[in-house]
XYZ file of C-alpha atoms in Angstrom:
320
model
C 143.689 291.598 67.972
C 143.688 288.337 65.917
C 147.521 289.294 64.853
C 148.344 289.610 68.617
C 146.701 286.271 69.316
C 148.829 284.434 66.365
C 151.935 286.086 67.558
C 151.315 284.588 70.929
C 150.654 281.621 69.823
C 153.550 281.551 67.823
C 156.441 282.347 70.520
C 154.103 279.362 72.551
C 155.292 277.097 70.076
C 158.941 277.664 69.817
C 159.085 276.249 73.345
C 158.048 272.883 72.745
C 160.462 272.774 69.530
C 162.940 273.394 71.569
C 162.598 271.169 73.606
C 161.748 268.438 71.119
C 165.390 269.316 69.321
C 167.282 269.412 72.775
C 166.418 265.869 73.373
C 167.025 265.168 69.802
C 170.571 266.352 70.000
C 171.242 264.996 73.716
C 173.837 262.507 73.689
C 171.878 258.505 73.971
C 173.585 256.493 76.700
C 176.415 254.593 75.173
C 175.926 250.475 75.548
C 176.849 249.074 78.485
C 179.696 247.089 78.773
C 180.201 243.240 79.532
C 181.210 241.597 82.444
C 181.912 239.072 85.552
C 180.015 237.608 88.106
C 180.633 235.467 91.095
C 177.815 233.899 93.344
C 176.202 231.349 95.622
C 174.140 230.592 98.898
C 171.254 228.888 100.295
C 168.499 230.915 102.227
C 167.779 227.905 104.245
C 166.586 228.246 107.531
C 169.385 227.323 110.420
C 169.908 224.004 110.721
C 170.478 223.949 114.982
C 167.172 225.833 115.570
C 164.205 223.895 116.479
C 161.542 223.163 112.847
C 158.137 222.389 114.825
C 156.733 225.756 112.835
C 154.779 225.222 109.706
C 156.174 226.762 106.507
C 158.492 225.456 103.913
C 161.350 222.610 104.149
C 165.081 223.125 103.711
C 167.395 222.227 101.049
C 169.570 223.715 98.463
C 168.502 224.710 95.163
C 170.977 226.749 93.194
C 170.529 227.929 89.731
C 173.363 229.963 87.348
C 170.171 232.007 85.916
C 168.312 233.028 89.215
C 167.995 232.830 92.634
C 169.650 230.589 95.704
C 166.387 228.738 96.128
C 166.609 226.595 98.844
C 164.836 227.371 102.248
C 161.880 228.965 104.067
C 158.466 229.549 102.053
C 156.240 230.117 105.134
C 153.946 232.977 104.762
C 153.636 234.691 108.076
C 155.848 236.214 110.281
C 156.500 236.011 114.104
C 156.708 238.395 116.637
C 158.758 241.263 117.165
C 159.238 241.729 113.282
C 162.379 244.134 112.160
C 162.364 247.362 111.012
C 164.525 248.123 108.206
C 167.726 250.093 108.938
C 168.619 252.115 105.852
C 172.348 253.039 105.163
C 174.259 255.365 103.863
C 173.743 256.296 99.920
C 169.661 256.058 100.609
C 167.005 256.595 97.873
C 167.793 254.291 95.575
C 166.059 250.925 94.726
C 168.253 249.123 96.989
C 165.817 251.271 99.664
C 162.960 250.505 98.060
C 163.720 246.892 98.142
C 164.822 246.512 101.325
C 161.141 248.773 102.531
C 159.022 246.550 100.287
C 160.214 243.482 101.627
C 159.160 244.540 105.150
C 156.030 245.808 104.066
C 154.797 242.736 102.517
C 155.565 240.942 105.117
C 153.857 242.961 107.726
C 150.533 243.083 105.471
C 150.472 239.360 105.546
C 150.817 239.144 109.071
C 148.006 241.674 109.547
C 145.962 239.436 107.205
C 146.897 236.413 109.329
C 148.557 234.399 106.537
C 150.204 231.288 107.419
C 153.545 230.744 108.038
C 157.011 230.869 110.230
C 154.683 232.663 113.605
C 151.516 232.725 115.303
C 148.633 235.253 113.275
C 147.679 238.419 115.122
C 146.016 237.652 118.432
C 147.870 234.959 119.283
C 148.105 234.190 122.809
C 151.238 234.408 125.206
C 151.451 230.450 125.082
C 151.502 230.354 121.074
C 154.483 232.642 121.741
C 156.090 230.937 124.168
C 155.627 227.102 122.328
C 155.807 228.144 118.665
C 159.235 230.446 118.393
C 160.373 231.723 115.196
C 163.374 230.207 114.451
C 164.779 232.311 111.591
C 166.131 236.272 112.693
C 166.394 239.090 110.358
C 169.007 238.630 107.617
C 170.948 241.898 106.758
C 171.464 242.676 103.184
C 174.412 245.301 102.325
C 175.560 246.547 99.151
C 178.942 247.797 98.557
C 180.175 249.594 94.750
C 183.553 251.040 94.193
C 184.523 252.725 90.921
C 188.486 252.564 90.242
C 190.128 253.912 87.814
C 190.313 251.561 85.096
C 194.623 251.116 85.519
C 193.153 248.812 88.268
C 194.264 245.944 85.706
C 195.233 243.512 88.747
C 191.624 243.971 90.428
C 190.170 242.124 86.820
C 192.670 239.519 86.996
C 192.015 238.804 90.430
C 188.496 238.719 90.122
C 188.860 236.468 86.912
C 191.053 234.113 89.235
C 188.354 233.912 92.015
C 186.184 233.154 89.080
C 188.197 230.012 87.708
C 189.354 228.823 91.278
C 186.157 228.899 93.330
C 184.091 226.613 95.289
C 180.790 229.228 95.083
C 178.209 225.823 96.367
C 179.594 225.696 99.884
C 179.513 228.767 102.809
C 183.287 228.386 103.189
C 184.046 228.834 99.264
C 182.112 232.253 99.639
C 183.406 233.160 102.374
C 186.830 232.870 100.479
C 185.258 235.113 97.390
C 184.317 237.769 99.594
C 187.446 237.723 101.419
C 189.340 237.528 98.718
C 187.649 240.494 96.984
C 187.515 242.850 99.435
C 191.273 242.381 99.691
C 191.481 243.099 96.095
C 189.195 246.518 96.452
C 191.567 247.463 99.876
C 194.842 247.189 97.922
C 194.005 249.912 95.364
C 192.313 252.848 98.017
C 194.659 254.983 95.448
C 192.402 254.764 92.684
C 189.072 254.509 94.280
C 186.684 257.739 92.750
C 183.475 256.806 93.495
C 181.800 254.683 96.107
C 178.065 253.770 97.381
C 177.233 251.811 100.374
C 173.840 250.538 101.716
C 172.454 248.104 104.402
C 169.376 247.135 105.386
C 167.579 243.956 107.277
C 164.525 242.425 106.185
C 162.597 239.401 107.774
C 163.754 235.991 106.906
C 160.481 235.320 104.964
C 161.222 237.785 102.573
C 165.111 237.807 102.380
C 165.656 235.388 99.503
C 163.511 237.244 96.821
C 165.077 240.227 97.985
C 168.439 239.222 97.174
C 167.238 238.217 93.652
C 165.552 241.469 93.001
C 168.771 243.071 93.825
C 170.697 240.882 92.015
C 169.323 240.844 89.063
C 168.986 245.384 88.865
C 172.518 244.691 89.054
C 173.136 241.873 86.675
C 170.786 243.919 84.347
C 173.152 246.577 84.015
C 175.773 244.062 82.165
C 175.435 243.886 77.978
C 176.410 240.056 78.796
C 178.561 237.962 81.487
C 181.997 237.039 80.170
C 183.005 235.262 83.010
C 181.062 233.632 86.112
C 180.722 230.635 88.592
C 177.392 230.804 90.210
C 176.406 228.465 92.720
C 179.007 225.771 91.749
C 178.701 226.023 88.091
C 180.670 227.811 85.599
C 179.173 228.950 82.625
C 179.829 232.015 80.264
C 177.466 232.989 77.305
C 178.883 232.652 73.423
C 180.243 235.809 72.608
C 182.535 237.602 70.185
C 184.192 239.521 73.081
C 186.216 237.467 75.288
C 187.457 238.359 78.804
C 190.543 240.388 78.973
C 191.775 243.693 80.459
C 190.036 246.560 79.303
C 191.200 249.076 76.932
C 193.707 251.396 78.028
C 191.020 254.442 77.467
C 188.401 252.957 79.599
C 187.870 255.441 82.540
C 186.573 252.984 85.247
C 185.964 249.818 86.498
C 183.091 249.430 88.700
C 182.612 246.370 91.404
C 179.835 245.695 93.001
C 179.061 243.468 96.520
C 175.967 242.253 97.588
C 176.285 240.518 100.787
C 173.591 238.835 102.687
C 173.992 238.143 106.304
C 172.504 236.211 109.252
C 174.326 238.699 111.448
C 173.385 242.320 111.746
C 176.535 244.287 109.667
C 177.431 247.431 111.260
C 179.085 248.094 108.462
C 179.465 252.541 107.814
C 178.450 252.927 104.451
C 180.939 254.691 101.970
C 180.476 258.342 102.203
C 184.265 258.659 102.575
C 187.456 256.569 101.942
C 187.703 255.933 105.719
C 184.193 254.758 105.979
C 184.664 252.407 102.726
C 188.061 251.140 103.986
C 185.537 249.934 107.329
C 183.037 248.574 105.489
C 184.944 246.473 103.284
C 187.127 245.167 106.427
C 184.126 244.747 108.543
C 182.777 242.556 104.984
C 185.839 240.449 104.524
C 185.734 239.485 108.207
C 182.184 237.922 108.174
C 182.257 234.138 108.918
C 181.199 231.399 106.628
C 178.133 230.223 109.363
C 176.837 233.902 108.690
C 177.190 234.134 104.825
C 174.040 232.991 103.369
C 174.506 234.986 99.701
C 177.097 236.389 97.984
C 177.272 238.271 94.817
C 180.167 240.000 93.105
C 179.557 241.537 89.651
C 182.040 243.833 88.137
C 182.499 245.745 84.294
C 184.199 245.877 82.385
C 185.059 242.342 81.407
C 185.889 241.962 77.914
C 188.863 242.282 76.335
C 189.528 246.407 74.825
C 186.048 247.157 76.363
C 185.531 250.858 77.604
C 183.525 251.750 80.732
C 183.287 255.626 80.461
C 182.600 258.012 82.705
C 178.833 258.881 81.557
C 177.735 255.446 81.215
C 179.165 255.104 85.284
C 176.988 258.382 85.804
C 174.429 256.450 84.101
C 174.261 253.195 85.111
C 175.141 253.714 88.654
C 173.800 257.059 89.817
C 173.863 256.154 93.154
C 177.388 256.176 93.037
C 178.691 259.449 95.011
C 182.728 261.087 94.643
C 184.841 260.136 97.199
């Protein structure tokens, strides 16, 4: 009986050995790879709407390291709030975001904090005397991973980079023009795509942006090249921008886009639908653009992107 019982709990421990050497012997994720950025706005609140609500003044405050400050602290929200609408590669932190930003919100109207509307229990007149001036701002993210012989779509990028006015509307407006041209000339190498939008009050919409902005920026082992908010900067490095090395497997671009205007933008589940979005993108006018970021990798010069670090860093990311 006892040599029954040892045998047992012999074969039990071959299992978690196993194990233990499989993850041993899995491959690590290879570093991440360097690269660009391009960036700007102001989540101030519109300047032709009336300001009698209490909250936070206006104002630009942009910063190369973090958010578009600028704009609306106030702590409340007014009445009817939005409901996020969720697009098209769903799941993912972008999601999450997008539904915690709501959330919050909505709890600190139900705890009658201060702020841009009248507390729960307000009457008709409040309503009526007191209107929120600020609408939901829509939030989309676009990613496209090209094969890496997409050479021209770096140097374009790096040209937007070195050209562009990023501190005024129109200047973005020209940077995401500009690169969603870029993206639409090369449909030919496009493999992989994700697209998601979502609207959030205006309360919550700037620290939203950030959050998202920075899981991106985050996935970057440093930025080679950028002009942020008027300012061009680029971190000392030993790598220095370039075109990638002729084995790299992808570049991967990503657009974060936020909007005063509801984007009915179709996600990217197919080439068609990423073809719309990134039209539908381009188009948006400079009164609507309130942020802009464009991030892309590789950036350095003989850097490799490969295809499991793209699985990796980007597993939202679905084959067109």
């Amino acid at each position: 009986m006892g040599s029954r019982l040892l045998r047992r709990l012999a074969g039990l421990m071959v299992v978690p050995v196993l194990v233990a050497g499989l993850v041993m012997a899995a491959p690590q994720p290879a570093q991440a790879a360097s690269g660009g950025r391009i960036g700007g706005g102001s989540f101030r609140s519109a300047p032709s709407m009336p300001r009698s609500y209490g909250g936070g003044g206006g104002g630009y405050r942009g910063s190369y390291g973090g958010g578009y400050g600028g704009g609306y602290r106030g702590g409340g929200m007014g009445f009817p709030f939005i409901v996020p609408i969720f697009g098209f590669g769903g799941g993912g932190l972008f999601g999450f975001l997008i539904l915690m930003a709501v959330v919050g919100v909505v709890v600190n109207a139900l705890r009658g904090g201060g702020g841009g509307g009248p507390a729960l229990g307000g009457s008709a007149s409040d309503l009526a005397y007191n209107p929120r001036p600020d609408g939901p701002v829509a939030i989309a993210q676009i990613q496209v991973g090209l094969l890496a012989s997409a050479r021209d779509l770096q140097d374009d990028l790096r040209r937007l980079a070195g050209a562009s006015d990023t501190s005024s509307s129109s200047g973005l407006q020209r940077v995401l023009q500009e690169t969603s041209l870029s993206l639409l000339r090369h449909p030919d190498l496009w493999v992989y795509a994700n697209g998601e939008v979502g609207q959030v009050p205006f309360a919550s919409a700037e620290s939203t942006f950030n959050r998202l902005s920075m899981q991106e920026r985050s996935k970057l082992e440093r930025e080679l090249t950028a002009n942020v908010a008027g300012r061009r900067f680029s971190e000392p490095a030993t790598v220095a921008p370039g075109a990638s090395d002729a084995a790299s497997d992808f570049i991967v671009v990503t657009l974060l886009v936020a909007s005063r205007q509801r984007l009915a933008i179709k996600g990217a589940r197919s080439a068609e639908d990423l073809r719309d979005s990134l039209q539908k993108l381009g188009a948006l006018g400079a009164d609507d653009l309130l942020a802009l970021e464009v991030i892309w990798q590789p950036e350095g010069a003989g850097e490799v992107l490969s295809t499991e670090q793209v699985i990796t860093a980007y597993p939202d990311l679905q084959h067109l």
